[in-house]
Amino acid sequence: MKEKIIFLFIFVTQYCFGVISLPYIFTDNMVLQRNTEIVIWGRSIPNENIRILFRNQNVHCTADRNGNWKTTLQPIVSGGPYEMTIKGNRSESLTLKNILVGDVWLASGQSNMEWNLAGVDGYQEELKQEKFPLIRHIKIQRQINSLPQESLSETHWEVANSSTIGDFSATAYFFAKKMFEETGVPIGIINSSWGGTVIESWIPRDAFEQSSYFREMISKMPKINIEELQKRNIKGKTDFFEKLTKTRISDFKEKQFLSNSYDDKALAEIYVPKPWENQGYTALDGIIWVRKTIELTDEDLKGDAIIHLGQIDDEDITYFNGKEIGRMKQWSDERVYTVPASILQKGKNTIAIRIVDTGGGGGLWSAPEFLKLQTTVRTLPLAGKWKMAIQKIFTDIDQNEFPSLIYNSMIHPLINTKISGIIWYQGESNIERAFEYNKSFPLLIESWRQLFGDNLPFYYVQIATYNSPGDSNIGCPWAELRDAQLNTLKIKNTGMVVTTDIGNPENIHPRNKMEVGKRLAMLALSSYKSPVYLHMQKMNDSMRISFTPDVKLSIRNSDVIKGFEIAGPDKIFHKATARLDGHQVVVYSDQVKEPVSVRYGWKGDDAEINLITDYGLPVSPFRTDNFDLSTKENYFKFDIFK
């Protein structure tokens, strides 16, 4: 009886003296959106009376029977710092300090948005400021879920100063700084971004359900919790991959796979270099081995050999005749290893690579010509069919495997938050489905506007130049993704930053985020934007191209316009000559007498293109045709478990 009384006393004490809790979007140092009603919500004791004191407002509400409450503050002009106190009639009060009222922007996308300030050009100069602008930043922590969540993982707002800005999104920071310099209004950045993510994971389920294009895809996604989804996923993957490879994963033996005498005829084959996801191994993440046998002569054994394997996603340990010759962990690094002459053998030699794929694409993925073995006397190409085996499937669900996973945990909990607009930098992870991006990107914009405000400004960055394969005649996914981004400008109140002049062909993460952020701010401030293709007029054997906005154009660092191509009825593109004619460009080629299409900057590395405005912004890459694209038949799918 005594124990029951103690338990009852503790229960009554906690009930009478509870603690009010707020979502992690509300912390000290936060920024609230100016000139609009502000929604405040949280939890307390069930049915408790809640009072919020903020500036001259005294707002009351009552928690429901589950302890949830929500209320609204009247619009406030910019200013601060202020304090906010939340009181309950049976709970301890809670006070938030150093609050600013200004403009709040949601910054989202993948690694080029997530990339922090400490890792880009200009960081050291930013640290030298005597007085930092009124910028605040909150980083939403990485998390996935199969169902929409009400709460964020623990996080907090940071004030911009020399000890904090290194962890801010670089693109968002430079955007916010320019916005503050021009308006004098405090800027809050909600940084909800995640490197290497596909756009489908950021889109809510109900948006897919309302889309005639995506409705069938989303119907295959069960409405179950993440734990149950994970169980089904690993069982489905195991069954699927064992059927595909005709082997049991549990039977894999590393020593056997490395052996030069191992008979690998029964093993599955894949083409190397090419991500295995593009060869039927959908969403395969784990430890995967590939193996190839080559023949060497006496002449090949006279010295060390050099093996070139290009880039491997993500980690590799490479063996030659069972001996390790090198290892790397960065997916973007070129693998070039020395093969000592002492392990070379006349006749049969085996190359084996242990690959750890932690998410996204997996395997060797450079251009075929980069794969080769160089002996002292000759070069042996290594591209082609290799044997493969799966040692282990990772059980964790990858953030890109299923739709809406990131939205559910990193966007949905923010839906009551009032914001000024959205800045977005993503697309690199969708290049294999670039044509489908014409559907998915507009769907994301419209679905987020339904959550945060109709016609909300949405400004985004066109993916930068990068040394990826492809061109107008064989197809170029990188250019096709830029084309889809360009097409998305048809949606009202959107704007696109063109980055062809500030990228790095050798680095998918260009370091000049300062200019990217400034250009995003220029869109938000309605000052300057890059011209885009408007229409084409045929003139005998040439084409006249017009742009919008209709501004004076010039040529960057040259007397010759570079990057134009032209095609006739055969749809074969040839390098073209281009000249300025007022605000327009005339394009022609001696090889094309009956032109039907013009393209500009249609390749992954389009750094050479040099058509700019008098105020320094580059013209966007474009095409005038509607020819079929190389990614047209690629679409998002996840049907490996039933």
Short mmCIF file of N, CA, C and O in Angstrom, two decimals, residues 539-638:
data_model
loop_
_atom_site.label_atom_id
_atom_site.label_comp_id
_atom_site.label_asym_id
_atom_site.label_seq_id
_atom_site.Cartn_x
_atom_site.Cartn_y
_atom_site.Cartn_z
N MET A 539 16.17 31.50 -90.99
CA MET A 539 16.55 32.48 -92.01
C MET A 539 17.43 31.78 -93.04
O MET A 539 18.65 31.73 -92.89
N ASN A 540 16.79 31.20 -94.07
CA ASN A 540 17.52 30.43 -95.08
C ASN A 540 18.34 29.33 -94.42
O ASN A 540 17.78 28.38 -93.91
N ASP A 541 19.67 29.46 -94.41
CA ASP A 541 20.51 28.40 -93.85
C ASP A 541 21.01 28.73 -92.44
O ASP A 541 21.98 28.13 -91.96
N SER A 542 20.37 29.67 -91.76
CA SER A 542 20.78 30.04 -90.40
C SER A 542 19.55 30.14 -89.50
O SER A 542 18.42 30.13 -89.96
N MET A 543 19.79 30.25 -88.23
CA MET A 543 18.73 30.38 -87.23
C MET A 543 19.00 31.62 -86.37
O MET A 543 20.13 31.86 -85.93
N ARG A 544 17.94 32.40 -86.13
CA ARG A 544 18.03 33.58 -85.27
C ARG A 544 17.39 33.23 -83.92
O ARG A 544 16.23 32.83 -83.85
N ILE A 545 18.15 33.38 -82.85
CA ILE A 545 17.72 33.00 -81.51
C ILE A 545 17.45 34.25 -80.67
O ILE A 545 18.29 35.16 -80.60
N SER A 546 16.29 34.28 -80.02
CA SER A 546 15.92 35.38 -79.14
C SER A 546 15.84 34.88 -77.70
O SER A 546 15.58 33.69 -77.45
N PHE A 547 16.03 35.80 -76.77
CA PHE A 547 16.07 35.45 -75.35
C PHE A 547 15.15 36.35 -74.53
O PHE A 547 14.74 37.43 -74.97
N THR A 548 14.85 35.87 -73.34
CA THR A 548 14.14 36.69 -72.36
C THR A 548 14.89 36.62 -71.04
O THR A 548 15.31 35.52 -70.63
N PRO A 549 15.12 37.76 -70.37
CA PRO A 549 14.74 39.11 -70.78
C PRO A 549 15.54 39.56 -72.00
O PRO A 549 16.64 39.08 -72.25
N ASP A 550 14.97 40.50 -72.72
CA ASP A 550 15.56 41.01 -73.94
C ASP A 550 16.60 42.07 -73.59
O ASP A 550 16.30 43.26 -73.50
N VAL A 551 17.84 41.61 -73.34
CA VAL A 551 18.90 42.51 -72.90
C VAL A 551 20.10 42.41 -73.82
O VAL A 551 20.23 41.46 -74.61
N LYS A 552 20.99 43.39 -73.69
CA LYS A 552 22.20 43.39 -74.50
C LYS A 552 23.10 42.24 -74.07
O LYS A 552 23.31 42.01 -72.88
N LEU A 553 23.66 41.53 -75.05
CA LEU A 553 24.54 40.39 -74.78
C LEU A 553 25.97 40.72 -75.19
O LEU A 553 26.20 41.57 -76.06
N SER A 554 26.91 40.03 -74.58
CA SER A 554 28.31 40.18 -74.94
C SER A 554 29.00 38.83 -74.82
O SER A 554 28.39 37.83 -74.41
N ILE A 555 30.29 38.78 -75.17
CA ILE A 555 31.05 37.53 -75.17
C ILE A 555 32.11 37.62 -74.08
O ILE A 555 32.87 38.58 -74.01
N ARG A 556 32.16 36.60 -73.24
CA ARG A 556 33.10 36.59 -72.12
C ARG A 556 34.48 36.13 -72.58
O ARG A 556 34.65 35.04 -73.11
N ASN A 557 35.48 36.98 -72.36
CA ASN A 557 36.89 36.64 -72.56
C ASN A 557 37.23 36.08 -73.94
O ASN A 557 38.08 35.21 -74.08
N SER A 558 36.57 36.57 -74.97
CA SER A 558 36.84 36.07 -76.32
C SER A 558 36.16 36.96 -77.34
O SER A 558 35.28 37.77 -77.01
N ASP A 559 36.55 36.79 -78.60
CA ASP A 559 35.86 37.43 -79.71
C ASP A 559 34.92 36.45 -80.41
O ASP A 559 34.19 36.82 -81.33
N VAL A 560 34.97 35.18 -79.96
CA VAL A 560 34.19 34.12 -80.62
C VAL A 560 33.19 33.54 -79.63
O VAL A 560 33.54 33.19 -78.49
N ILE A 561 31.94 33.40 -80.05
CA ILE A 561 30.92 32.75 -79.22
C ILE A 561 31.13 31.24 -79.32
O ILE A 561 31.18 30.67 -80.41
N LYS A 562 31.20 30.58 -78.17
CA LYS A 562 31.45 29.14 -78.13
C LYS A 562 30.24 28.38 -77.59
O LYS A 562 29.46 28.92 -76.82
N GLY A 563 30.14 27.12 -78.03
CA GLY A 563 29.15 26.23 -77.44
C GLY A 563 27.89 26.00 -78.25
O GLY A 563 27.02 25.23 -77.82
N PHE A 564 27.75 26.63 -79.41
CA PHE A 564 26.55 26.43 -80.22
C PHE A 564 26.73 25.25 -81.18
O PHE A 564 27.81 25.02 -81.72
N GLU A 565 25.62 24.52 -81.38
CA GLU A 565 25.55 23.42 -82.34
C GLU A 565 24.27 23.58 -83.15
O GLU A 565 23.29 24.18 -82.68
N ILE A 566 24.27 23.00 -84.34
CA ILE A 566 23.10 23.10 -85.20
C ILE A 566 22.89 21.77 -85.91
O ILE A 566 23.85 21.05 -86.22
N ALA A 567 21.62 21.41 -86.12
CA ALA A 567 21.29 20.13 -86.77
C ALA A 567 20.26 20.34 -87.85
O ALA A 567 19.42 21.26 -87.78
N GLY A 568 20.31 19.47 -88.86
CA GLY A 568 19.31 19.46 -89.92
C GLY A 568 18.27 18.38 -89.68
O GLY A 568 18.15 17.85 -88.57
N PRO A 569 17.51 18.02 -90.72
CA PRO A 569 16.47 16.99 -90.58
C PRO A 569 17.00 15.63 -90.11
O PRO A 569 16.23 14.83 -89.56
N ASP A 570 18.29 15.37 -90.30
CA ASP A 570 18.86 14.09 -89.86
C ASP A 570 19.11 14.05 -88.35
O ASP A 570 19.53 13.03 -87.81
N LYS A 571 18.92 15.17 -87.66
CA LYS A 571 19.07 15.30 -86.21
C LYS A 571 20.51 15.08 -85.74
O LYS A 571 20.75 14.81 -84.57
N ILE A 572 21.46 15.20 -86.65
CA ILE A 572 22.88 15.09 -86.29
C ILE A 572 23.42 16.51 -86.07
O ILE A 572 23.32 17.37 -86.96
N PHE A 573 23.98 16.75 -84.89
CA PHE A 573 24.43 18.09 -84.54
C PHE A 573 25.89 18.31 -84.95
O PHE A 573 26.73 17.42 -84.81
N HIS A 574 26.15 19.52 -85.44
CA HIS A 574 27.49 19.93 -85.85
C HIS A 574 27.84 21.23 -85.13
O HIS A 574 26.97 22.05 -84.82
N LYS A 575 29.13 21.40 -84.88
CA LYS A 575 29.59 22.64 -84.28
C LYS A 575 29.19 23.81 -85.17
O LYS A 575 29.34 23.75 -86.40
N ALA A 576 28.70 24.88 -84.57
CA ALA A 576 28.15 25.99 -85.34
C ALA A 576 28.92 27.28 -85.08
O ALA A 576 29.55 27.45 -84.03
N THR A 577 28.82 28.16 -86.02
CA THR A 577 29.31 29.53 -85.86
C THR A 577 28.15 30.39 -85.38
O THR A 577 27.01 30.23 -85.82
N ALA A 578 28.45 31.29 -84.45
CA ALA A 578 27.40 32.17 -83.93
C ALA A 578 27.93 33.59 -83.88
O ALA A 578 29.10 33.84 -83.60
N ARG A 579 27.02 34.53 -84.16
CA ARG A 579 27.40 35.95 -84.08
C ARG A 579 26.26 36.74 -83.43
O ARG A 579 25.08 36.38 -83.55
N LEU A 580 26.64 37.77 -82.74
CA LEU A 580 25.65 38.64 -82.11
C LEU A 580 25.03 39.56 -83.16
O LEU A 580 25.72 40.08 -84.04
N ASP A 581 23.73 39.75 -83.05
CA ASP A 581 23.01 40.68 -83.91
C ASP A 581 22.01 41.42 -83.01
O ASP A 581 20.89 40.95 -82.79
N GLY A 582 22.45 42.55 -82.46
CA GLY A 582 21.62 43.24 -81.48
C GLY A 582 21.52 42.42 -80.20
O GLY A 582 22.53 41.97 -79.66
N HIS A 583 20.30 42.17 -79.76
CA HIS A 583 20.08 41.35 -78.56
C HIS A 583 19.88 39.88 -78.91
O HIS A 583 19.57 39.07 -78.03
N GLN A 584 20.09 39.52 -80.17
CA GLN A 584 19.86 38.16 -80.63
C GLN A 584 21.16 37.52 -81.10
O GLN A 584 22.20 38.17 -81.21
N VAL A 585 21.09 36.21 -81.37
CA VAL A 585 22.25 35.47 -81.87
C VAL A 585 21.84 34.75 -83.15
O VAL A 585 20.79 34.10 -83.21
N VAL A 586 22.68 34.85 -84.16
CA VAL A 586 22.47 34.15 -85.43
C VAL A 586 23.43 32.97 -85.47
O VAL A 586 24.64 33.13 -85.25
N VAL A 587 22.90 31.77 -85.77
CA VAL A 587 23.67 30.53 -85.70
C VAL A 587 23.62 29.83 -87.05
O VAL A 587 22.54 29.71 -87.65
N TYR A 588 24.79 29.33 -87.50
CA TYR A 588 24.82 28.64 -88.80
C TYR A 588 26.04 27.73 -88.87
O TYR A 588 26.98 27.83 -88.06
N SER A 589 26.04 26.83 -89.88
CA SER A 589 27.16 25.94 -90.13
C SER A 589 27.18 25.58 -91.60
O SER A 589 26.12 25.32 -92.20
N ASP A 590 28.36 25.52 -92.18
CA ASP A 590 28.49 25.12 -93.58
C ASP A 590 28.05 23.68 -93.80
O ASP A 590 27.73 23.28 -94.92
N GLN A 591 28.03 22.88 -92.71
CA GLN A 591 27.68 21.46 -92.83
C GLN A 591 26.17 21.22 -92.75
O GLN A 591 25.72 20.09 -92.96
N VAL A 592 25.41 22.26 -92.43
CA VAL A 592 23.96 22.11 -92.29
C VAL A 592 23.26 23.17 -93.14
O VAL A 592 23.21 24.35 -92.78
N LYS A 593 22.71 22.75 -94.27
CA LYS A 593 22.07 23.68 -95.20
C LYS A 593 20.60 23.92 -94.88
O LYS A 593 20.04 24.95 -95.24
N GLU A 594 19.95 22.94 -94.21
CA GLU A 594 18.54 23.06 -93.84
C GLU A 594 18.41 22.89 -92.33
O GLU A 594 17.97 21.85 -91.84
N PRO A 595 18.76 23.90 -91.55
CA PRO A 595 18.75 23.75 -90.08
C PRO A 595 17.34 23.62 -89.52
O PRO A 595 16.40 24.28 -90.01
N VAL A 596 17.21 22.76 -88.52
CA VAL A 596 15.93 22.60 -87.84
C VAL A 596 16.06 22.77 -86.32
O VAL A 596 15.05 22.95 -85.64
N SER A 597 17.28 22.69 -85.82
CA SER A 597 17.44 22.78 -84.36
C SER A 597 18.79 23.39 -84.00
O SER A 597 19.79 23.19 -84.70
N VAL A 598 18.77 24.12 -82.88
CA VAL A 598 19.99 24.70 -82.32
C VAL A 598 20.11 24.26 -80.86
O VAL A 598 19.11 24.20 -80.14
N ARG A 599 21.33 23.92 -80.44
CA ARG A 599 21.60 23.65 -79.03
C ARG A 599 22.79 24.48 -78.58
O ARG A 599 23.68 24.80 -79.38
N TYR A 600 22.79 24.78 -77.28
CA TYR A 600 23.85 25.62 -76.71
C TYR A 600 24.26 25.04 -75.36
O TYR A 600 23.43 24.79 -74.49
N GLY A 601 25.56 24.74 -75.23
CA GLY A 601 26.07 24.21 -73.96
C GLY A 601 25.56 22.82 -73.64
O GLY A 601 25.39 22.48 -72.46
N TRP A 602 25.34 21.99 -74.66
CA TRP A 602 24.70 20.69 -74.44
C TRP A 602 25.73 19.60 -74.16
O TRP A 602 25.94 18.68 -74.94
N LYS A 603 26.39 19.70 -73.03
CA LYS A 603 27.28 18.65 -72.54
C LYS A 603 27.53 18.89 -71.06
O LYS A 603 27.22 19.95 -70.53
N GLY A 604 28.07 17.86 -70.39
CA GLY A 604 28.28 17.96 -68.95
C GLY A 604 29.22 19.09 -68.59
O GLY A 604 28.92 19.94 -67.75
N ASP A 605 30.37 19.12 -69.24
CA ASP A 605 31.34 20.18 -69.03
C ASP A 605 31.09 21.28 -70.05
O ASP A 605 31.63 21.27 -71.15
N ASP A 606 30.26 22.24 -69.68
CA ASP A 606 29.92 23.33 -70.59
C ASP A 606 30.61 24.63 -70.18
O ASP A 606 30.12 25.73 -70.45
N ALA A 607 31.78 24.50 -69.54
CA ALA A 607 32.48 25.68 -69.04
C ALA A 607 32.92 26.62 -70.16
O ALA A 607 33.15 27.81 -69.92
N GLU A 608 33.05 26.11 -71.39
CA GLU A 608 33.52 26.95 -72.49
C GLU A 608 32.48 27.96 -72.95
O GLU A 608 32.83 28.98 -73.54
N ILE A 609 31.20 27.72 -72.71
CA ILE A 609 30.19 28.62 -73.25
C ILE A 609 30.36 30.00 -72.62
O ILE A 609 30.66 30.14 -71.44
N ASN A 610 30.19 31.05 -73.44
CA ASN A 610 30.64 32.37 -73.01
C ASN A 610 29.73 33.52 -73.40
O ASN A 610 30.16 34.66 -73.51
N LEU A 611 28.46 33.22 -73.61
CA LEU A 611 27.50 34.27 -73.92
C LEU A 611 26.95 34.82 -72.60
O LEU A 611 26.36 34.07 -71.81
N ILE A 612 27.15 36.12 -72.36
CA ILE A 612 26.75 36.71 -71.09
C ILE A 612 26.01 38.03 -71.32
O ILE A 612 26.01 38.57 -72.43
N THR A 613 25.42 38.53 -70.26
CA THR A 613 24.81 39.85 -70.31
C THR A 613 25.84 40.91 -69.97
O THR A 613 26.93 40.61 -69.47
N ASP A 614 25.50 42.18 -70.22
CA ASP A 614 26.41 43.26 -69.86
C ASP A 614 26.61 43.36 -68.36
O ASP A 614 27.59 43.93 -67.89
N TYR A 615 25.66 42.78 -67.57
CA TYR A 615 25.85 42.81 -66.12
C TYR A 615 26.45 41.49 -65.61
O TYR A 615 26.44 41.21 -64.41
N GLY A 616 26.99 40.66 -66.52
CA GLY A 616 27.86 39.56 -66.12
C GLY A 616 27.22 38.21 -65.89
O GLY A 616 27.91 37.26 -65.52
N LEU A 617 25.91 38.05 -66.12
CA LEU A 617 25.27 36.76 -65.89
C LEU A 617 25.25 35.94 -67.18
O LEU A 617 24.95 36.46 -68.26
N PRO A 618 25.55 34.64 -67.09
CA PRO A 618 25.60 33.81 -68.29
C PRO A 618 24.21 33.46 -68.82
O PRO A 618 23.24 33.35 -68.06
N VAL A 619 24.13 33.26 -70.13
CA VAL A 619 22.91 32.75 -70.76
C VAL A 619 22.80 31.27 -70.46
O VAL A 619 23.79 30.53 -70.50
N SER A 620 21.60 30.79 -70.15
CA SER A 620 21.41 29.38 -69.82
C SER A 620 21.60 28.48 -71.03
O SER A 620 21.21 28.83 -72.15
N PRO A 621 22.19 27.29 -70.84
CA PRO A 621 22.17 26.27 -71.89
C PRO A 621 20.73 25.98 -72.31
O PRO A 621 19.81 26.09 -71.50
N PHE A 622 20.54 25.58 -73.57
CA PHE A 622 19.17 25.33 -74.04
C PHE A 622 19.19 24.48 -75.30
O PHE A 622 20.24 24.24 -75.90
N ARG A 623 18.01 24.04 -75.70
CA ARG A 623 17.80 23.40 -77.00
C ARG A 623 16.51 23.96 -77.58
O ARG A 623 15.59 24.34 -76.84
N THR A 624 16.42 24.01 -78.90
CA THR A 624 15.20 24.51 -79.55
C THR A 624 14.30 23.37 -80.01
O THR A 624 13.17 23.62 -80.45
N ASP A 625 14.77 22.13 -79.94
CA ASP A 625 14.04 20.98 -80.48
C ASP A 625 13.28 20.24 -79.38
O ASP A 625 13.44 20.51 -78.19
N ASN A 626 12.48 19.28 -79.81
CA ASN A 626 11.82 18.35 -78.88
C ASN A 626 12.18 16.91 -79.23
O ASN A 626 11.37 16.00 -79.09
N PHE A 627 13.42 16.70 -79.69
CA PHE A 627 13.89 15.35 -80.02
C PHE A 627 13.87 14.49 -78.75
O PHE A 627 14.00 14.99 -77.63
N ASP A 628 13.72 13.18 -78.92
CA ASP A 628 13.78 12.27 -77.78
C ASP A 628 15.14 12.37 -77.10
O ASP A 628 16.17 12.48 -77.76
N LEU A 629 15.12 12.29 -75.77
CA LEU A 629 16.34 12.38 -75.00
C LEU A 629 16.77 11.01 -74.49
O LEU A 629 15.96 10.09 -74.37
N SER A 630 18.05 10.90 -74.12
CA SER A 630 18.61 9.59 -73.75
C SER A 630 18.03 9.05 -72.45
O SER A 630 18.08 7.85 -72.20
N THR A 631 17.48 9.91 -71.60
CA THR A 631 16.95 9.46 -70.31
C THR A 631 15.42 9.30 -70.33
O THR A 631 14.82 9.09 -69.27
N LYS A 632 14.83 9.36 -71.49
CA LYS A 632 13.37 9.36 -71.57
C LYS A 632 12.72 8.12 -70.97
O LYS A 632 11.63 8.19 -70.39
N GLU A 633 13.36 6.97 -71.08
CA GLU A 633 12.76 5.72 -70.60
C GLU A 633 13.15 5.38 -69.16
O GLU A 633 12.77 4.31 -68.67
N ASN A 634 13.87 6.24 -68.49
CA ASN A 634 14.30 5.97 -67.12
C ASN A 634 13.30 6.60 -66.14
O ASN A 634 12.96 7.77 -66.28
N TYR A 635 12.88 5.84 -65.16
CA TYR A 635 11.89 6.35 -64.23
C TYR A 635 12.13 5.80 -62.83
O TYR A 635 12.79 4.78 -62.64
N PHE A 636 11.59 6.49 -61.84
CA PHE A 636 11.78 6.11 -60.44
C PHE A 636 10.95 4.87 -60.13
O PHE A 636 9.76 4.81 -60.42
N LYS A 637 11.58 3.87 -59.52
CA LYS A 637 10.86 2.65 -59.18
C LYS A 637 11.50 2.00 -57.95
O LYS A 637 12.67 2.23 -57.63
N PHE A 638 10.73 1.18 -57.27
CA PHE A 638 11.21 0.52 -56.05
C PHE A 638 10.48 -0.79 -55.85
O PHE A 638 10.18 -1.18 -54.73
#
